[in-house]
XYZ file of N, CA and C in Angstrom:
456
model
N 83.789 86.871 128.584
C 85.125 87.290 128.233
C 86.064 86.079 128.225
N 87.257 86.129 127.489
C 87.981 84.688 126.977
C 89.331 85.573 127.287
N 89.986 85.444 128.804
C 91.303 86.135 129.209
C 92.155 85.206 128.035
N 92.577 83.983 127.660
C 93.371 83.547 127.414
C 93.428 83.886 126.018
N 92.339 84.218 125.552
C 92.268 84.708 123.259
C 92.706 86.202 123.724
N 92.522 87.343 125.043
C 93.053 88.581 124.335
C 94.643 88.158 125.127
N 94.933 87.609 125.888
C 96.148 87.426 125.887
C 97.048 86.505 124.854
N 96.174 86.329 123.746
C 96.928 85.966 122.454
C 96.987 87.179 121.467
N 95.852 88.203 121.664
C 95.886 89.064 120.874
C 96.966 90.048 121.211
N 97.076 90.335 122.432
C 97.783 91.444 123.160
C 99.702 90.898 122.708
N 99.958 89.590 122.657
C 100.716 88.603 121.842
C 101.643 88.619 120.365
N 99.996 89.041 119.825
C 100.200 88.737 118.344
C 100.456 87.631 117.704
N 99.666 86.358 118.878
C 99.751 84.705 118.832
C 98.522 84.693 117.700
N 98.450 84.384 116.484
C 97.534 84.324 114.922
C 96.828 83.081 115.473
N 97.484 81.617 116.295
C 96.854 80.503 116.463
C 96.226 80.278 117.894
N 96.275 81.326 118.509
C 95.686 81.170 119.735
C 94.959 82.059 119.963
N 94.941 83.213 118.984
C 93.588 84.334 119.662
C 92.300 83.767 118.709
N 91.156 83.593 119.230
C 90.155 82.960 118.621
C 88.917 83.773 119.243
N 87.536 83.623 117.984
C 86.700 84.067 119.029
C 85.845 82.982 118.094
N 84.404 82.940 119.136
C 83.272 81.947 118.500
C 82.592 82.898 117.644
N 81.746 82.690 116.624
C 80.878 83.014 115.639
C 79.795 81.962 115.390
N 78.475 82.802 115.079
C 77.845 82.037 114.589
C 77.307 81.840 112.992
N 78.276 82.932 112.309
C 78.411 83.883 111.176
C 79.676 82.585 110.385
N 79.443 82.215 109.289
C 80.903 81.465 108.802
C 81.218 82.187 107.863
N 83.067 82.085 107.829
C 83.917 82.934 107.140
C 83.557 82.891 105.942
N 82.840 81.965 105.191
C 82.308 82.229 104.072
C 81.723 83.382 103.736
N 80.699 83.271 104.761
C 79.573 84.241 104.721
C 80.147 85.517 104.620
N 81.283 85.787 105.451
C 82.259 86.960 105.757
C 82.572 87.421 104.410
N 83.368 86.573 104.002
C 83.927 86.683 102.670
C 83.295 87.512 101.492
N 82.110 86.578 101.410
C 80.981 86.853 100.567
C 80.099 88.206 101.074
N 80.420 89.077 102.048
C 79.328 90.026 102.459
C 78.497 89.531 102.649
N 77.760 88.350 103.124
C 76.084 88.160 103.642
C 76.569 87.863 105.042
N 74.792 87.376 105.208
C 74.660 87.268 106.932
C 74.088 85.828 106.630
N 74.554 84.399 107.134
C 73.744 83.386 107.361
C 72.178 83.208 107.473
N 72.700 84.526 108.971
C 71.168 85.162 109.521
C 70.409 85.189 108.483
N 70.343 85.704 107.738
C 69.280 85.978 107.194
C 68.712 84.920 105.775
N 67.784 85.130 105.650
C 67.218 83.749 104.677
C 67.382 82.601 105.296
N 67.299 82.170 106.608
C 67.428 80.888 106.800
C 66.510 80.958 108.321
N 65.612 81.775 108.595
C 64.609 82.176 109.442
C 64.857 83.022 110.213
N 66.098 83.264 110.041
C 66.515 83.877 111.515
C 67.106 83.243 112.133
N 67.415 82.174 112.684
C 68.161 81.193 113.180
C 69.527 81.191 113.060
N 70.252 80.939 113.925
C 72.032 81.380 113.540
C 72.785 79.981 113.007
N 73.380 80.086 112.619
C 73.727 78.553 112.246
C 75.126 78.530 113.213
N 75.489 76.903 112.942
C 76.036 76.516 114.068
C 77.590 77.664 114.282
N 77.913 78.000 116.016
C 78.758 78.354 116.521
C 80.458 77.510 115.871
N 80.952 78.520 115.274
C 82.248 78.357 114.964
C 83.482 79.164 115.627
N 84.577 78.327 115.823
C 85.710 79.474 115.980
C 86.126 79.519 114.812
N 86.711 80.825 115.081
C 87.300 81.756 113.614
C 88.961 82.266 114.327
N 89.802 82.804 113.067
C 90.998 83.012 113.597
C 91.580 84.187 113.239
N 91.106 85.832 114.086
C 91.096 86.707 112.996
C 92.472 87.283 112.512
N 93.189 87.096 113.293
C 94.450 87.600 112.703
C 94.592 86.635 111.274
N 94.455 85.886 111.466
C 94.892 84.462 110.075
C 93.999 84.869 109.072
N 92.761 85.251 109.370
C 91.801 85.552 108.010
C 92.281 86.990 108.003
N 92.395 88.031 108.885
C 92.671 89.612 108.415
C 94.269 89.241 107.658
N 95.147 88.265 107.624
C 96.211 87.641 107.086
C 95.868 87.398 105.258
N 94.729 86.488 105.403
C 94.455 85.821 103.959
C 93.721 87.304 103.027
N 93.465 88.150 103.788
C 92.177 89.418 103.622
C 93.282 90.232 102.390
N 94.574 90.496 103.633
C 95.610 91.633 103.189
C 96.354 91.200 101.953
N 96.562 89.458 101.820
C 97.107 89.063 100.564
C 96.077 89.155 99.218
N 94.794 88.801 99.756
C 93.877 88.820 98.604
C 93.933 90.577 97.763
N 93.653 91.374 98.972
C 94.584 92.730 98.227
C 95.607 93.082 97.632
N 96.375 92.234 98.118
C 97.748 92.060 97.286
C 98.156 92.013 95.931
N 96.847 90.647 95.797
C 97.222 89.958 94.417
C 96.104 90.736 93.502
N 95.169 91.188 94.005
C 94.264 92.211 93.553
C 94.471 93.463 92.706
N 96.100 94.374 93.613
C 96.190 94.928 93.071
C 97.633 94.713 92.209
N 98.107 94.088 92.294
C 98.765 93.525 91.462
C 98.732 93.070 89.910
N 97.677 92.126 90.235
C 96.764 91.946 88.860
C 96.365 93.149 88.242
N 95.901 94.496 88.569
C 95.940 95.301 87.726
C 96.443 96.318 87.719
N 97.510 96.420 88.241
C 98.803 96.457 87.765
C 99.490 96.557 86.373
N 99.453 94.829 86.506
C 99.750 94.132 85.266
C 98.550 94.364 83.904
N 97.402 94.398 84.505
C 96.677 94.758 83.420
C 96.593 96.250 82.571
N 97.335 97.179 83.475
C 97.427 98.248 82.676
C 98.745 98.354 82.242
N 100.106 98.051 82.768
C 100.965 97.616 82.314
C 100.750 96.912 80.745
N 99.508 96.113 80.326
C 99.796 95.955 79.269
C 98.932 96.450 77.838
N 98.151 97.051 78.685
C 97.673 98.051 77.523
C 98.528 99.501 77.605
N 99.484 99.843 78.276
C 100.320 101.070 78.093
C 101.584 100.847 77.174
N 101.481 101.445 76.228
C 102.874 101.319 75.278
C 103.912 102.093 75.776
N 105.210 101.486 75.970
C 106.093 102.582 76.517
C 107.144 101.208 75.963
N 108.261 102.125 75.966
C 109.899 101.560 75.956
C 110.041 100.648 77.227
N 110.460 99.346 76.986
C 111.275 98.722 78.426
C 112.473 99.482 78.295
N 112.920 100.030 77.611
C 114.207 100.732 78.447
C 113.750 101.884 79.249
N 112.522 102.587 79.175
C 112.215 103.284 79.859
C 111.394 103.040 81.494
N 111.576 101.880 81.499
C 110.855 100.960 82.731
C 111.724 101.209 83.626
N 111.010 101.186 84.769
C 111.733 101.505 86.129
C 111.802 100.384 86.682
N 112.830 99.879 87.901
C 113.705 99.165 88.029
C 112.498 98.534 89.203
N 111.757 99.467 90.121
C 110.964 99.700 91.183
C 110.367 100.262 91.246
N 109.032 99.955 91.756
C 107.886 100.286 92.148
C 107.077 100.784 92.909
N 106.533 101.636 94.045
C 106.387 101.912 94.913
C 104.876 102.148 95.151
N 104.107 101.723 96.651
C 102.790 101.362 96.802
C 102.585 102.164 98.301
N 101.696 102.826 98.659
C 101.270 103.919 99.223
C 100.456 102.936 100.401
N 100.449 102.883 101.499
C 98.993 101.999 102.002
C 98.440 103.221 103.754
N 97.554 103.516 102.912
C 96.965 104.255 103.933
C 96.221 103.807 104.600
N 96.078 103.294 105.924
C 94.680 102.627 106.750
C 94.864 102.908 107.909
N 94.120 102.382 108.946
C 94.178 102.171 110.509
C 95.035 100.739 110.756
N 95.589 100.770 111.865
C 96.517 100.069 112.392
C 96.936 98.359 112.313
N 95.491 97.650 112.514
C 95.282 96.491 112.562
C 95.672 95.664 111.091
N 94.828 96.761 109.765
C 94.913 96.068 108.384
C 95.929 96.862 107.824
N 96.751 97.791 108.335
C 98.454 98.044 108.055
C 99.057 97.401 108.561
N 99.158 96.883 109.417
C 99.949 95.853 110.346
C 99.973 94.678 108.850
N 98.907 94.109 109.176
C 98.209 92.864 107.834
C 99.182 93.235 106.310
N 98.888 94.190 105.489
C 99.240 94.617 104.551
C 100.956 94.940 104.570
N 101.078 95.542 105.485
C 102.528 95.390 105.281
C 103.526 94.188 106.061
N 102.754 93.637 106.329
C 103.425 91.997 106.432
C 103.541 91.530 105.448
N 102.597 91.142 105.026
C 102.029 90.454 103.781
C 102.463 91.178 102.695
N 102.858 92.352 102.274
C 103.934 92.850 101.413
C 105.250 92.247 101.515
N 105.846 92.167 102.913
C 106.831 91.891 102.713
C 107.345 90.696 103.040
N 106.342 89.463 102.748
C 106.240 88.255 102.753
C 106.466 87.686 104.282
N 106.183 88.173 105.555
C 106.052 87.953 106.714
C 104.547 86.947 107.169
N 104.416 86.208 108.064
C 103.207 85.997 108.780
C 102.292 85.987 109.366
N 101.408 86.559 109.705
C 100.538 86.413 110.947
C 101.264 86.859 112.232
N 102.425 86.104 112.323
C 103.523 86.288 113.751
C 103.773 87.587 113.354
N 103.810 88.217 112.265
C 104.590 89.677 112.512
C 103.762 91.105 113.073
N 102.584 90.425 113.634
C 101.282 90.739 114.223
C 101.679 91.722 115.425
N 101.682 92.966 115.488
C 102.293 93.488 116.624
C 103.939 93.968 116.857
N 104.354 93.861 115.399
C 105.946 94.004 115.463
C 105.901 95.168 115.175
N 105.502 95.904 114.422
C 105.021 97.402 113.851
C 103.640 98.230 113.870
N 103.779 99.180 114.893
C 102.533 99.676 115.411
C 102.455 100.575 114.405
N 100.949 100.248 113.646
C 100.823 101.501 112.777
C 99.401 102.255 113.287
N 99.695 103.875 113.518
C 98.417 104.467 113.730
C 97.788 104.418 112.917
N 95.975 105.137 113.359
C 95.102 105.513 112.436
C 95.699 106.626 111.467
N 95.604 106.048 110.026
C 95.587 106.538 108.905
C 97.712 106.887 108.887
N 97.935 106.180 109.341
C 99.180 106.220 109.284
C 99.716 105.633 107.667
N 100.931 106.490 107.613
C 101.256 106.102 105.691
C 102.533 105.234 105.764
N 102.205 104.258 104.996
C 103.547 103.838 104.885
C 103.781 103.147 103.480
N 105.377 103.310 102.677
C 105.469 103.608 101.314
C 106.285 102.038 101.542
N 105.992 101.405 100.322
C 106.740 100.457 99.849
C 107.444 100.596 98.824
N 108.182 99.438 98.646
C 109.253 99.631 97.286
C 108.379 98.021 97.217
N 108.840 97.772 95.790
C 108.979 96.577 95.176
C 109.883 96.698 93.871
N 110.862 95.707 93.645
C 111.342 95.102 92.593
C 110.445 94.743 91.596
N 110.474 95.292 90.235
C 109.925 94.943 88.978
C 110.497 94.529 88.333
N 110.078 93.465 87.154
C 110.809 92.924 85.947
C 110.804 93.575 84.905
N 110.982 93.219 83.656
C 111.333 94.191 82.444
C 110.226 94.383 81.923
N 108.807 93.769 82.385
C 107.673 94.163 82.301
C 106.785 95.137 83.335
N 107.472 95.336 83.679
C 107.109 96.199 85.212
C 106.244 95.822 85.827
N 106.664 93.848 86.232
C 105.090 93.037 87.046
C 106.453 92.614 88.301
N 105.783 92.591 89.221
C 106.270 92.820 90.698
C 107.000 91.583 90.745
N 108.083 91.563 91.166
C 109.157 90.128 91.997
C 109.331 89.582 93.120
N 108.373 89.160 93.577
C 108.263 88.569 95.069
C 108.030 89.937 95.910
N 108.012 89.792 97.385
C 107.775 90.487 98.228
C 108.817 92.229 98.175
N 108.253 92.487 98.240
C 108.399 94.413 98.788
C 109.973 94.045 99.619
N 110.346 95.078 99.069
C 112.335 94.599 99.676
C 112.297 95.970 100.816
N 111.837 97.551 100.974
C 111.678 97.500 101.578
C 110.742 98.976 102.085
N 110.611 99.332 103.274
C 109.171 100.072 103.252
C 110.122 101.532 104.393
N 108.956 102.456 104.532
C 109.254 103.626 105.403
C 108.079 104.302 105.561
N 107.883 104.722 106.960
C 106.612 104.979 107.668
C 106.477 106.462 107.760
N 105.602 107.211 107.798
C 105.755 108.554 107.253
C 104.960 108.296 108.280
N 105.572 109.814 109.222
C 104.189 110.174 110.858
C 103.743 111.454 110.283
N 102.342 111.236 110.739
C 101.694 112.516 110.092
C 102.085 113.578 111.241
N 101.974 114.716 110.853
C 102.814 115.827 111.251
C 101.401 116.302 112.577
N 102.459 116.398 113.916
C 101.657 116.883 115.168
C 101.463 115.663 115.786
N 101.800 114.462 115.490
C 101.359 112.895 116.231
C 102.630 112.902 116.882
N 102.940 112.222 117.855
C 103.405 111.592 118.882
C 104.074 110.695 118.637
């Protein structure tokens, strides 16, 4: 046990909670296991930084769905005068990668790790600003947390 990484987690310190791996974030990334195809053998022990990668995780979703977004945005024919001004994005999950996601919506850091407790499967709605193409303008201006009905 490593008292001083969950007292970064318990924190919401992104540069001080760490754990070792013998797994590299590549590998993570990519869905494989090192482990495997290489005898069995683990390859060398790394620290990893998970708030900072569940950080890089929630933006890669970001721009993910964003991008198509924009890609159906432009095969849909419609009036820009009929374009809406704002946008709004639904994010349903468990606590840890809502935390992530709605930081990272609203252009926050890693540090905002623990500022907003979101339960399991807890909803929370964003806005975003659109342009006259209806492709998103910087970060989510602003959000509201919907408690599911009978929670605490």
């Amino acid at each position: 046990s490593h008292p001083e990484s969950w007292a970064a987690w318990k924190a919401g310190d992104p540069h001080a909670f760490t754990v070792e791996s013998s797994i590299s974030s590549s590998s993570l990334a990519e869905g494989t296991d090192e482990h495997n195809g290489n005898g069995g053998n683990p390859s060398s022990t790394s620290l990893r930084y998970p708030l900072l990668e569940l950080w890089e995780r929630a933006q890669r979703v970001w721009d993910e769905i964003h991008a198509m977004e924009e890609d159906c945005m432009k095969t849909t024919s419609s009036s820009s005068s009929l374009l809406p001004e704002t946008s709004s994005s639904l994010i349903v999950c468990h606590g840890s990668l809502g935390q992530a996601l709605l930081g990272t919506a609203m252009g926050r850091d890693a540090t905002f790790f623990g500022e907003v407790e979101i339960p399991n499967c807890g909803i929370v709605q964003l806005e975003w600003m659109v342009d006259h193409n209806n492709v998103h303008v910087g970060d989510a201006h602003s959000w509201e947390w919907f408690p599911l009905s009978g929670s605490a």
